[in-house]
Short mmCIF file of C-alpha atoms and ligand atoms in Angstrom, two decimals:
data_model
loop_
_atom_site.label_atom_id
_atom_site.label_comp_id
_atom_site.label_asym_id
_atom_site.label_seq_id
_atom_site.Cartn_x
_atom_site.Cartn_y
_atom_site.Cartn_z
CA UNK A 1 -7.50 -5.88 -12.90
CA UNK A 2 -6.85 -9.58 -12.82
CA UNK A 3 -7.92 -11.83 -9.89
CA UNK A 4 -7.62 -15.48 -9.27
CA UNK A 5 -11.08 -16.68 -9.11
CA UNK A 6 -11.64 -19.97 -7.06
CA UNK A 7 -14.80 -20.64 -9.13
CA UNK A 8 -12.87 -21.42 -12.31
CA UNK A 9 -9.47 -21.85 -10.66
CA UNK A 10 -7.92 -19.30 -13.00
CA UNK A 11 -6.88 -15.71 -13.44
CA UNK A 12 -9.74 -13.62 -14.68
CA UNK A 13 -10.12 -10.01 -15.77
CA UNK A 14 -12.30 -8.44 -13.06
CA UNK A 15 -15.48 -6.88 -14.43
CA UNK A 16 -18.03 -5.49 -11.89
CA UNK A 17 -21.74 -5.68 -12.73
CA UNK A 18 -22.28 -2.03 -12.15
CA UNK A 19 -20.41 0.92 -10.88
CA UNK A 20 -20.40 -0.22 -7.20
CA UNK A 21 -18.32 -3.30 -6.42
CA UNK A 22 -20.13 -5.41 -3.82
CA UNK A 23 -17.69 -7.30 -1.61
CA UNK A 24 -18.36 -9.65 1.41
CA UNK A 25 -15.52 -10.66 3.70
CA UNK A 26 -16.04 -13.65 6.26
CA UNK A 27 -15.07 -12.05 9.40
CA UNK A 28 -13.82 -13.36 12.83
CA UNK A 29 -15.50 -15.62 15.35
CA UNK A 30 -15.25 -13.24 18.34
CA UNK A 31 -14.49 -15.73 21.17
CA UNK A 32 -10.69 -15.07 21.54
CA UNK A 33 -8.17 -12.61 20.53
CA UNK A 34 -7.14 -12.65 16.90
CA UNK A 35 -3.64 -14.13 16.24
CA UNK A 36 -1.46 -12.85 13.42
CA UNK A 37 -2.54 -15.79 11.19
CA UNK A 38 -6.17 -14.55 11.44
CA UNK A 39 -5.20 -10.99 10.63
CA UNK A 40 -3.52 -11.66 7.34
CA UNK A 41 -6.76 -12.08 5.51
CA UNK A 42 -8.00 -8.53 6.48
CA UNK A 43 -4.61 -7.06 5.38
CA UNK A 44 -4.93 -8.74 1.89
CA UNK A 45 -8.60 -7.83 1.48
CA UNK A 46 -7.82 -4.28 2.46
CA UNK A 47 -5.31 -4.15 -0.39
CA UNK A 48 -8.05 -5.49 -2.73
CA UNK A 49 -10.48 -2.66 -1.69
CA UNK A 50 -7.72 -0.03 -1.93
CA UNK A 51 -6.69 -1.30 -5.41
CA UNK A 52 -10.30 -1.11 -6.64
CA UNK A 53 -10.71 2.44 -5.31
CA UNK A 54 -7.47 3.40 -6.94
CA UNK A 55 -8.74 2.06 -10.23
CA UNK A 56 -11.72 4.33 -9.86
CA UNK A 57 -14.32 1.77 -8.59
CA UNK A 58 -16.79 2.49 -5.77
CA UNK A 59 -16.90 -0.25 -3.17
CA UNK A 60 -19.56 -1.45 -0.85
CA UNK A 61 -18.24 -3.94 1.54
CA UNK A 62 -19.69 -6.00 4.39
CA UNK A 63 -17.57 -7.66 7.07
CA UNK A 64 -19.41 -9.89 9.60
CA UNK A 65 -18.69 -10.69 13.15
CA UNK A 66 -19.64 -14.25 14.13
CA UNK A 67 -20.98 -14.16 17.68
CA UNK A 68 -23.20 -17.30 17.55
CA UNK A 69 -23.45 -20.74 15.94
CA UNK A 70 -19.90 -21.45 14.97
CA UNK A 71 -19.20 -24.80 16.47
CA UNK A 72 -15.82 -26.05 17.45
CA UNK A 73 -16.13 -28.51 14.54
CA UNK A 74 -17.15 -27.40 11.18
CA UNK A 75 -19.16 -30.55 10.91
CA UNK A 76 -22.15 -29.33 13.32
CA UNK A 77 -20.72 -30.89 16.32
CA UNK A 78 -18.96 -29.77 19.44
CA UNK A 79 -19.62 -26.71 21.52
CA UNK A 80 -20.46 -23.34 20.07
CA UNK A 81 -17.21 -21.33 20.17
CA UNK A 82 -18.86 -18.41 22.00
CA UNK A 83 -20.13 -20.63 24.78
CA UNK A 84 -16.70 -22.05 25.07
CA UNK A 85 -15.26 -18.67 25.40
CA UNK A 86 -17.73 -17.70 28.08
CA UNK A 87 -16.97 -20.80 30.13
CA UNK A 88 -13.25 -20.04 29.93
CA UNK A 89 -13.57 -16.48 31.08
CA UNK A 90 -16.44 -16.81 33.45
CA UNK A 91 -18.35 -14.20 31.54
CA UNK A 92 -21.68 -14.29 29.66
CA UNK A 93 -21.53 -14.95 25.96
CA UNK A 94 -22.60 -11.38 25.14
CA UNK A 95 -19.81 -10.07 27.30
CA UNK A 96 -17.33 -12.29 25.54
CA UNK A 97 -18.60 -11.21 22.15
CA UNK A 98 -18.46 -7.45 23.02
CA UNK A 99 -15.06 -7.75 24.45
CA UNK A 100 -13.50 -9.54 21.55
CA UNK A 101 -15.39 -7.33 19.03
CA UNK A 102 -13.80 -4.35 20.54
CA UNK A 103 -10.39 -5.98 20.58
CA UNK A 104 -10.72 -7.10 17.06
CA UNK A 105 -11.78 -3.58 15.86
CA UNK A 106 -8.75 -2.13 17.72
CA UNK A 107 -6.42 -4.58 15.93
CA UNK A 108 -8.15 -3.70 12.69
CA UNK A 109 -7.78 0.13 13.13
CA UNK A 110 -4.13 -0.27 14.20
CA UNK A 111 -3.37 -2.06 10.90
CA UNK A 112 -4.80 1.01 9.10
CA UNK A 113 -7.42 -1.05 7.37
CA UNK A 114 -10.35 0.78 5.64
CA UNK A 115 -13.65 0.50 7.39
CA UNK A 116 -16.11 -1.76 5.62
CA UNK A 117 -19.32 0.07 4.83
CA UNK A 118 -21.21 -2.30 7.07
CA UNK A 119 -19.99 -4.23 10.11
CA UNK A 120 -22.57 -7.04 10.48
CA UNK A 121 -23.02 -8.91 13.72
CA UNK A 122 -24.52 -12.20 13.35
CA UNK A 123 -26.94 -11.89 16.29
CA UNK A 124 -28.49 -8.84 14.63
CA UNK A 125 -29.71 -11.13 11.82
CA UNK A 126 -31.62 -13.85 13.57
CA UNK A 127 -35.03 -12.79 12.23
CA UNK A 128 -33.47 -12.79 8.62
CA UNK A 129 -32.01 -16.32 9.32
CA UNK A 130 -35.44 -17.68 10.26
CA UNK A 131 -36.87 -16.12 7.05
CA UNK A 132 -34.00 -17.82 5.14
CA UNK A 133 -34.74 -21.21 6.75
CA UNK A 134 -38.47 -20.79 5.91
CA UNK A 135 -37.64 -20.01 2.33
CA UNK A 136 -35.29 -23.05 1.93
CA UNK A 137 -37.96 -25.30 3.54
CA UNK A 138 -40.60 -23.89 1.28
CA UNK A 139 -38.34 -24.62 -1.75
CA UNK A 140 -37.89 -28.26 -0.53
CA UNK A 141 -34.18 -28.16 0.49
CA UNK A 142 -34.40 -28.96 4.14
CA UNK A 143 -35.48 -31.76 6.47
CA UNK A 144 -35.80 -31.97 10.17
CA UNK A 145 -33.81 -34.23 12.55
CA UNK A 146 -33.94 -34.38 16.38
CA UNK A 147 -31.18 -31.79 16.58
CA UNK A 148 -32.06 -29.32 13.91
CA UNK A 149 -33.07 -28.41 10.37
CA UNK A 150 -30.61 -29.82 7.91
CA UNK A 151 -29.84 -28.87 4.30
CA UNK A 152 -30.26 -31.70 1.87
CA UNK A 153 -27.30 -31.43 -0.42
CA UNK A 154 -28.61 -34.14 -2.77
CA UNK A 155 -31.19 -31.36 -3.78
CA UNK A 156 -28.34 -29.25 -5.20
CA UNK A 157 -26.44 -31.24 -7.78
CA UNK A 158 -23.82 -28.71 -8.14
CA UNK A 159 -23.08 -28.91 -4.42
CA UNK A 160 -19.57 -30.51 -4.89
CA UNK A 161 -18.44 -28.27 -7.78
CA UNK A 162 -17.14 -25.27 -5.85
CA UNK A 163 -14.66 -27.28 -3.76
CA UNK A 164 -14.41 -30.08 -6.27
CA UNK A 165 -15.51 -32.48 -3.46
CA UNK A 166 -15.48 -36.21 -3.92
CA UNK A 167 -18.86 -36.89 -2.12
CA UNK A 168 -18.93 -40.54 -2.89
CA UNK A 169 -15.48 -40.94 -1.29
CA UNK A 170 -16.47 -38.83 1.71
CA UNK A 171 -19.67 -40.95 2.14
CA UNK A 172 -17.52 -44.15 1.89
CA UNK A 173 -15.14 -42.86 4.48
CA UNK A 174 -17.86 -41.81 6.89
CA UNK A 175 -17.36 -43.46 10.39
CA UNK A 176 -19.26 -43.53 13.58
CA UNK A 177 -20.16 -40.06 14.77
CA UNK A 178 -21.88 -39.37 11.42
CA UNK A 179 -25.51 -38.79 12.64
CA UNK A 180 -27.78 -41.50 11.50
CA UNK A 181 -30.41 -38.97 10.84
CA UNK A 182 -28.34 -37.06 8.21
CA UNK A 183 -29.24 -38.17 4.68
CA UNK A 184 -25.99 -37.35 3.14
CA UNK A 185 -22.46 -36.94 4.43
CA UNK A 186 -22.33 -33.31 3.25
CA UNK A 187 -25.63 -32.20 4.68
CA UNK A 188 -25.37 -29.48 7.22
CA UNK A 189 -27.40 -27.73 9.88
CA UNK A 190 -29.12 -24.49 8.93
CA UNK A 191 -30.69 -24.21 12.34
CA UNK A 192 -29.84 -26.09 15.49
CA UNK A 193 -32.30 -27.02 18.25
CA UNK A 194 -31.35 -26.74 21.84
CA UNK A 195 -32.28 -29.92 23.68
CA UNK A 196 -33.83 -29.68 27.21
CA UNK A 197 -31.05 -29.25 29.71
CA UNK A 198 -28.39 -28.30 27.00
CA UNK A 199 -26.42 -25.29 27.81
CA UNK A 200 -26.70 -22.62 25.11
CA UNK A 201 -27.17 -19.13 26.39
CA UNK A 202 -27.90 -17.59 22.99
CA UNK A 203 -31.25 -18.92 21.98
CA UNK A 204 -34.28 -17.94 19.98
CA UNK A 205 -37.67 -19.55 19.62
CA UNK A 206 -38.38 -20.88 16.20
CA UNK A 207 -40.74 -23.61 15.21
CA UNK A 208 -41.90 -23.79 18.77
CA UNK A 209 -38.67 -24.51 20.46
CA UNK A 210 -35.39 -22.83 21.32
CA UNK A 211 -32.48 -22.91 18.92
CA UNK A 212 -29.97 -20.83 17.05
CA UNK A 213 -28.75 -20.48 13.42
CA UNK A 214 -26.05 -22.72 11.85
CA UNK A 215 -22.85 -20.84 11.32
CA UNK A 216 -22.87 -20.82 7.40
CA UNK A 217 -26.39 -19.27 7.32
CA UNK A 218 -25.36 -15.82 8.66
CA UNK A 219 -23.07 -15.12 5.70
CA UNK A 220 -25.82 -16.14 3.10
CA UNK A 221 -28.49 -14.17 5.13
CA UNK A 222 -26.28 -11.02 5.59
CA UNK A 223 -25.32 -10.97 1.89
CA UNK A 224 -28.99 -11.37 0.81
CA UNK A 225 -30.08 -8.58 3.09
CA UNK A 226 -27.26 -6.10 2.91
CA UNK A 227 -25.79 -6.38 -0.59
CA UNK A 228 -28.07 -8.44 -2.84
CA UNK A 229 -26.91 -11.39 -4.83
CA UNK A 230 -24.91 -12.09 -6.81
CA UNK A 231 -22.27 -9.92 -5.13
CA UNK A 232 -19.07 -9.22 -7.01
CA UNK A 233 -16.36 -10.60 -4.70
CA UNK A 234 -16.51 -12.92 -1.70
CA UNK A 235 -13.30 -13.27 0.28
CA UNK A 236 -12.11 -15.70 2.90
CA UNK A 237 -9.41 -18.17 3.95
CA UNK A 238 -8.68 -21.44 1.91
CA UNK A 239 -10.14 -23.37 4.81
CA UNK A 240 -13.60 -21.95 4.04
CA UNK A 241 -13.70 -23.53 0.63
CA UNK A 242 -14.79 -27.20 1.31
CA UNK A 243 -17.37 -26.48 3.90
CA UNK A 244 -18.33 -22.97 4.88
CA UNK A 245 -18.27 -21.40 1.38
CA UNK A 246 -19.78 -24.57 -0.36
CA UNK A 247 -22.59 -24.26 2.17
CA UNK A 248 -23.07 -20.62 1.78
CA UNK A 249 -23.45 -21.18 -1.95
CA UNK A 250 -26.00 -23.97 -1.46
CA UNK A 251 -28.04 -21.99 1.00
CA UNK A 252 -28.20 -18.96 -1.52
CA UNK A 253 -29.31 -21.34 -4.19
CA UNK A 254 -31.99 -22.80 -2.01
CA UNK A 255 -33.18 -19.33 -0.71
CA UNK A 256 -33.24 -17.56 -4.10
CA UNK A 257 -32.05 -19.83 -7.01
CA UNK A 258 -29.30 -17.29 -7.60
CA UNK A 259 -25.59 -17.43 -7.49
CA UNK A 260 -24.01 -15.98 -4.41
CA UNK A 261 -20.83 -14.33 -5.88
CA UNK A 262 -19.19 -13.80 -9.25
CA UNK A 263 -15.61 -13.93 -7.91
CA UNK A 264 -14.24 -15.75 -5.02
CA UNK A 265 -10.86 -14.97 -3.50
CA UNK A 266 -9.14 -17.11 -0.88
CA UNK A 267 -5.89 -16.52 1.02
CA UNK A 268 -3.55 -19.14 2.23
CA UNK A 269 -2.34 -19.82 5.73
CA UNK A 270 0.85 -18.75 7.39
CA UNK A 271 3.14 -21.03 9.37
CA UNK A 272 5.41 -19.83 12.16
CA UNK A 273 8.87 -21.02 12.26
CA UNK A 274 7.66 -23.71 9.92
CA UNK A 275 4.93 -24.96 12.28
CA UNK A 276 1.22 -24.40 12.07
CA UNK A 277 -0.29 -21.77 14.34
CA UNK A 278 -1.59 -23.51 17.49
CA UNK A 279 -2.08 -22.93 21.09
CA UNK A 280 -0.16 -26.08 22.03
CA UNK A 281 2.94 -24.69 20.29
CA UNK A 282 2.57 -21.38 22.04
CA UNK A 283 2.96 -19.46 18.73
CA UNK A 284 -0.46 -17.93 18.52
CA UNK A 285 1.00 -14.37 18.66
CA UNK A 286 -1.21 -11.40 18.81
CA UNK A 287 -0.39 -7.87 17.77
CA UNK A 288 0.23 -7.15 21.45
CA UNK A 289 2.77 -10.00 21.52
CA UNK A 290 4.55 -8.38 18.59
CA UNK A 291 4.50 -5.02 20.23
CA UNK A 292 6.13 -6.59 23.34
CA UNK A 293 9.06 -7.56 21.01
CA UNK A 294 9.25 -4.14 19.56
CA UNK A 295 7.26 -4.57 16.43
CA UNK A 296 4.43 -2.27 15.36
CA UNK A 297 1.20 -3.27 13.58
CA UNK A 298 2.68 -1.46 10.52
CA UNK A 299 5.75 -3.73 10.64
CA UNK A 300 3.53 -6.75 10.56
CA UNK A 301 1.52 -5.37 7.67
CA UNK A 302 4.79 -4.70 5.74
CA UNK A 303 5.70 -8.39 6.40
CA UNK A 304 2.25 -9.63 5.16
CA UNK A 305 2.31 -7.48 2.08
CA UNK A 306 5.86 -8.50 1.15
CA UNK A 307 4.31 -11.81 0.15
CA UNK A 308 1.38 -13.14 -1.93
CA UNK A 309 -1.98 -13.84 -0.62
CA UNK A 310 -2.11 -17.24 -2.26
CA UNK A 311 1.29 -18.37 -1.02
CA UNK A 312 1.87 -20.33 2.13
CA UNK A 313 4.04 -17.92 4.15
CA UNK A 314 6.40 -18.76 6.87
CA UNK A 315 6.60 -16.18 9.62
CA UNK A 316 9.89 -15.77 11.55
CA UNK A 317 11.04 -12.84 13.65
CA UNK A 318 14.03 -12.55 11.41
CA UNK A 319 11.68 -11.90 8.54
CA UNK A 320 9.63 -9.57 10.53
CA UNK A 321 12.96 -7.65 11.44
CA UNK A 322 13.60 -7.38 7.64
CA UNK A 323 10.14 -6.02 6.95
CA UNK A 324 10.62 -3.45 9.75
CA UNK A 325 13.91 -2.37 8.35
CA UNK A 326 12.49 -2.12 4.85
CA UNK A 327 9.77 0.25 6.19
CA UNK A 328 12.38 2.33 8.01
CA UNK A 329 14.36 2.55 4.77
CA UNK A 330 11.31 3.77 2.94
CA UNK A 331 10.70 6.33 5.57
CA UNK A 332 14.18 7.54 5.40
CA UNK A 333 13.78 7.95 1.63
CA UNK A 334 10.98 10.32 2.46
CA UNK A 335 13.23 12.10 4.87
CA UNK A 336 15.69 12.61 2.01
CA UNK A 337 12.94 14.19 -0.06
CA UNK A 338 12.34 16.80 2.69
CA UNK A 339 16.01 17.54 2.30
CA UNK A 340 15.92 17.54 -1.46
CA UNK A 341 18.66 15.01 -1.58
CA UNK A 342 18.19 11.99 -3.95
CA UNK A 343 18.97 8.61 -2.64
CA UNK A 344 22.04 8.12 -4.96
CA UNK A 345 23.86 10.05 -2.30
CA UNK A 346 23.21 7.01 -0.05
CA UNK A 347 23.70 4.36 -2.67
CA UNK A 348 20.49 4.50 -4.74
CA UNK A 349 20.52 3.45 -8.34
CA UNK A 350 18.92 6.44 -10.05
CA UNK A 351 18.29 10.09 -9.13
CA UNK A 352 15.03 11.99 -8.44
CA UNK A 353 16.26 15.59 -8.88
CA UNK A 354 17.50 16.90 -12.25
CA UNK A 355 20.79 18.68 -12.05
CA UNK A 356 22.29 20.53 -14.94
CA UNK A 357 25.80 19.33 -14.15
CA UNK A 358 24.82 15.69 -13.95
CA UNK A 359 22.10 14.54 -16.31
CA UNK A 360 23.23 11.06 -16.97
CA UNK A 361 24.84 11.95 -20.18
CA UNK A 362 27.96 13.21 -18.51
CA UNK A 363 28.16 10.36 -16.09
CA UNK A 364 26.49 9.59 -12.75
CA UNK A 365 23.22 7.77 -12.35
CA UNK A 366 20.35 8.24 -14.83
CA UNK A 367 17.16 9.86 -13.92
CA UNK A 368 14.47 7.60 -12.60
CA UNK A 369 11.28 6.35 -14.50
CA UNK A 370 8.02 7.24 -12.84
CA UNK A 371 7.20 4.16 -10.70
CA UNK A 372 3.56 4.85 -9.63
CA UNK A 373 2.04 3.10 -12.70
CA UNK A 374 4.35 0.13 -12.36
CA UNK A 375 3.39 -0.42 -8.70
CA UNK A 376 -0.37 -0.35 -9.48
CA UNK A 377 0.13 -2.67 -12.46
CA UNK A 378 1.73 -5.16 -10.24
CA UNK A 379 -1.15 -4.79 -7.59
CA UNK A 380 -3.67 -5.06 -10.50
CA UNK A 381 -2.09 -8.40 -11.42
CA UNK A 382 -3.87 -10.49 -8.77
CA UNK A 383 -2.55 -8.32 -5.89
CA UNK A 384 1.09 -8.95 -6.36
CA UNK A 385 2.14 -6.71 -3.58
CA UNK A 386 5.46 -8.65 -3.38
CA UNK A 387 6.39 -7.37 -6.89
CA UNK A 388 5.12 -3.90 -6.16
CA UNK A 389 7.30 -3.74 -3.03
CA UNK A 390 10.39 -4.77 -5.26
CA UNK A 391 9.59 -1.92 -7.64
CA UNK A 392 9.36 0.46 -4.59
CA UNK A 393 12.84 -0.76 -3.44
CA UNK A 394 14.40 -0.15 -6.85
CA UNK A 395 12.86 3.14 -8.13
CA UNK A 396 13.29 6.66 -6.93
CA UNK A 397 9.84 7.93 -5.67
CA UNK A 398 8.65 11.51 -5.48
CA UNK A 399 6.56 12.76 -2.50
CA UNK A 400 3.52 12.29 -4.78
CA UNK A 401 4.48 8.76 -5.55
CA UNK A 402 4.89 7.97 -1.75
CA UNK A 403 1.41 9.50 -1.27
CA UNK A 404 0.10 7.07 -3.80
CA UNK A 405 1.96 4.19 -2.09
CA UNK A 406 0.32 5.16 1.21
CA UNK A 407 -3.04 5.33 -0.42
CA UNK A 408 -2.68 1.90 -2.07
CA UNK A 409 -1.15 0.04 0.88
CA UNK A 410 -2.12 1.98 3.98
CA UNK A 411 1.33 1.91 5.51
CA UNK A 412 1.35 5.32 7.21
CA UNK A 413 4.78 5.97 5.53
CA UNK A 414 4.27 9.72 5.34
CA UNK A 415 2.29 10.03 8.52
CA UNK A 416 4.98 8.33 10.55
CA UNK A 417 7.79 10.35 8.86
CA UNK A 418 7.31 13.94 9.95
CA UNK A 419 9.61 16.79 8.90
CA UNK A 420 12.03 17.58 11.72
CA UNK A 421 11.52 20.73 13.80
CA UNK A 422 13.52 24.01 13.40
CA UNK A 423 15.15 23.15 16.70
CA UNK A 424 16.42 19.85 15.56
CA UNK A 425 17.65 21.52 12.37
CA UNK A 426 19.59 23.94 14.47
CA UNK A 427 21.13 21.06 16.48
CA UNK A 428 22.27 19.45 13.08
CA UNK A 429 23.96 22.74 12.05
CA UNK A 430 25.58 23.05 15.51
CA UNK A 431 26.92 19.59 15.34
CA UNK A 432 28.32 20.24 11.94
CA UNK A 433 30.04 23.46 13.23
CA UNK A 434 31.37 21.54 16.23
CA UNK A 435 32.87 18.91 13.95
CA UNK A 436 34.46 21.36 11.65
CA UNK A 437 35.97 23.10 14.81
CA UNK A 438 37.19 19.60 15.82
CA UNK A 439 35.17 20.09 19.04
CA UNK A 440 34.40 16.29 19.09
CA UNK A 441 33.07 16.07 22.74
CA UNK A 442 30.55 18.72 21.76
CA UNK A 443 29.48 17.02 18.53
CA UNK A 444 29.10 13.69 20.31
CA UNK A 445 26.91 15.33 22.84
CA UNK A 446 24.67 16.77 20.11
CA UNK A 447 24.60 13.44 18.42
CA UNK A 448 23.17 11.90 21.69
CA UNK A 449 20.57 14.74 21.90
CA UNK A 450 19.54 13.98 18.25
CA UNK A 451 19.26 10.35 19.01
CA UNK A 452 16.89 11.03 21.86
CA UNK A 453 14.71 12.72 19.15
CA UNK A 454 15.01 9.54 17.13
CA UNK A 455 17.20 11.17 14.56
CA UNK A 456 20.71 10.43 13.36
CA UNK A 457 22.94 12.40 10.91
CA UNK A 458 24.79 10.56 8.12
CA UNK A 459 27.67 12.14 6.21
CA UNK A 460 27.46 11.93 2.53
CA UNK A 461 29.67 13.40 -0.39
CA UNK A 462 27.14 16.18 -0.65
CA UNK A 463 27.09 16.92 3.07
CA UNK A 464 25.36 15.64 6.17
CA UNK A 465 21.77 14.32 5.91
CA UNK A 466 19.30 13.45 8.76
CA UNK A 467 17.63 10.08 8.94
CA UNK A 468 15.10 8.40 11.27
CA UNK A 469 16.72 5.99 13.82
CA UNK A 470 13.50 4.02 14.21
P1 AMP B 1 -10.24 -19.54 13.88
O1 AMP B 1 -10.56 -18.36 14.77
O2 AMP B 1 -9.01 -20.38 14.32
O3 AMP B 1 -11.42 -20.38 13.51
O4 AMP B 1 -9.71 -18.87 12.55
C1 AMP B 1 -10.52 -17.93 11.86
C2 AMP B 1 -9.98 -17.89 10.41
O5 AMP B 1 -8.64 -17.39 10.45
C3 AMP B 1 -9.87 -19.29 9.76
O6 AMP B 1 -10.99 -19.65 9.20
C4 AMP B 1 -8.77 -19.01 8.71
O7 AMP B 1 -9.36 -18.56 7.49
C5 AMP B 1 -7.99 -17.85 9.36
N1 AMP B 1 -6.68 -18.39 9.88
C6 AMP B 1 -6.55 -19.15 10.94
N2 AMP B 1 -5.26 -19.60 11.16
C7 AMP B 1 -4.58 -18.98 10.14
C8 AMP B 1 -3.24 -18.98 9.75
N3 AMP B 1 -2.31 -19.65 10.39
N4 AMP B 1 -2.87 -18.25 8.60
C9 AMP B 1 -3.73 -17.57 7.94
N5 AMP B 1 -5.18 -17.62 8.19
C10 AMP B 1 -5.48 -18.36 9.20
ZN1 ZN B 2 -18.71 -16.65 5.79
#
């Protein structure tokens, strides 16, 4: 399997350290409902896990839920996002966190995403965070200011390497607002103190006063505690590279002297109708907003996987409609398999079933090559699901192949494509008889009954076949 590793900025052959692949995925800050942009990451990383499993690896993955410490600005200023959510909704921070965790996990499940082995909630790791700060301080990597314990990035000469940061340039460009007490522009809080009178409901006593952990710390701490460093793969969005992930790496170095992860994968952002996703543009669609317009989570997942995780994708409702139709088309090919009809009868380019009369030598379409291996090869090439989908479009798949497609992409293609009942089958025969007897009123009536069941009948040169309408 080849993966694009942000560490070396190149495609690398993936080799795990042992037989269990350790993966960490930066999860959501649970202060608001996830929008479709947020959800893309979990869809791509689900494909990563499924691909590893298909290749025979065991996977242990941790996904965290940030319920404390993530400030509105990545630069240790502004309000804690959870506090902001609580204010907005007139609830306590814990209620807000519980509510959005449940919502996120519902979205997660509706997208048919594999459960991580561990869901790690940041507030369950506060003791471990304090131990981590102690360790960093003991090792000489921190200093105290009036508002917290800061990481001294000058103590870690490789700090700028991961994100290829121009620290001198950043320092020169620093303006007012940059705390006088910070020694270097890239220094960051590992622990924040709560000043007397400051509102911050989530608080823990540490070093004799109330405070809370800095956002980046939870990921380093959870990895240290649950997986052990270095892990094999760390995933996140490209926005995490310059601050969040650079800081995680620095923290792990200060805590243990070890590397945090061997491979780093980052997915790009989506735009919507060519614009960035933002509240002011009113385009922060959630899965429920898509449902209101007649699109299921699986339609959205089809849309996401029809592109590459490293590409900037532009979401439009037209492209979502195409993804939806593509999925319906695939399900209808499964319907043809139930009827032992190959898709050549509906215009496919090769045939699934051998027929002594028509084996390709005497004319007619040739038999199909087995596509399962090609599909997996595409995914093994840096998760190229777009190419894999094109292979699916252009090959004839057996039921076994469709099962493999479902296992690899989690698209519920077979589960959402049930065989029709005996009753519906009888209706189809009756409709055919009515048509042959030229009783068109009756055949139209049966067509409507079938439509109510979500089924339509198409006439082909080899006779009628049933298909799903939606
Ligand atoms: P936020 O809750 O806005 O901080 O977003 C959480 C994470 O979701 C970000 O750190 C990004 O990695 C990801 N994200 C946000 N917006 C988008 C987008 N438009 N496309 C893809 N990922 C996004
Ligand atoms: Zn993280």
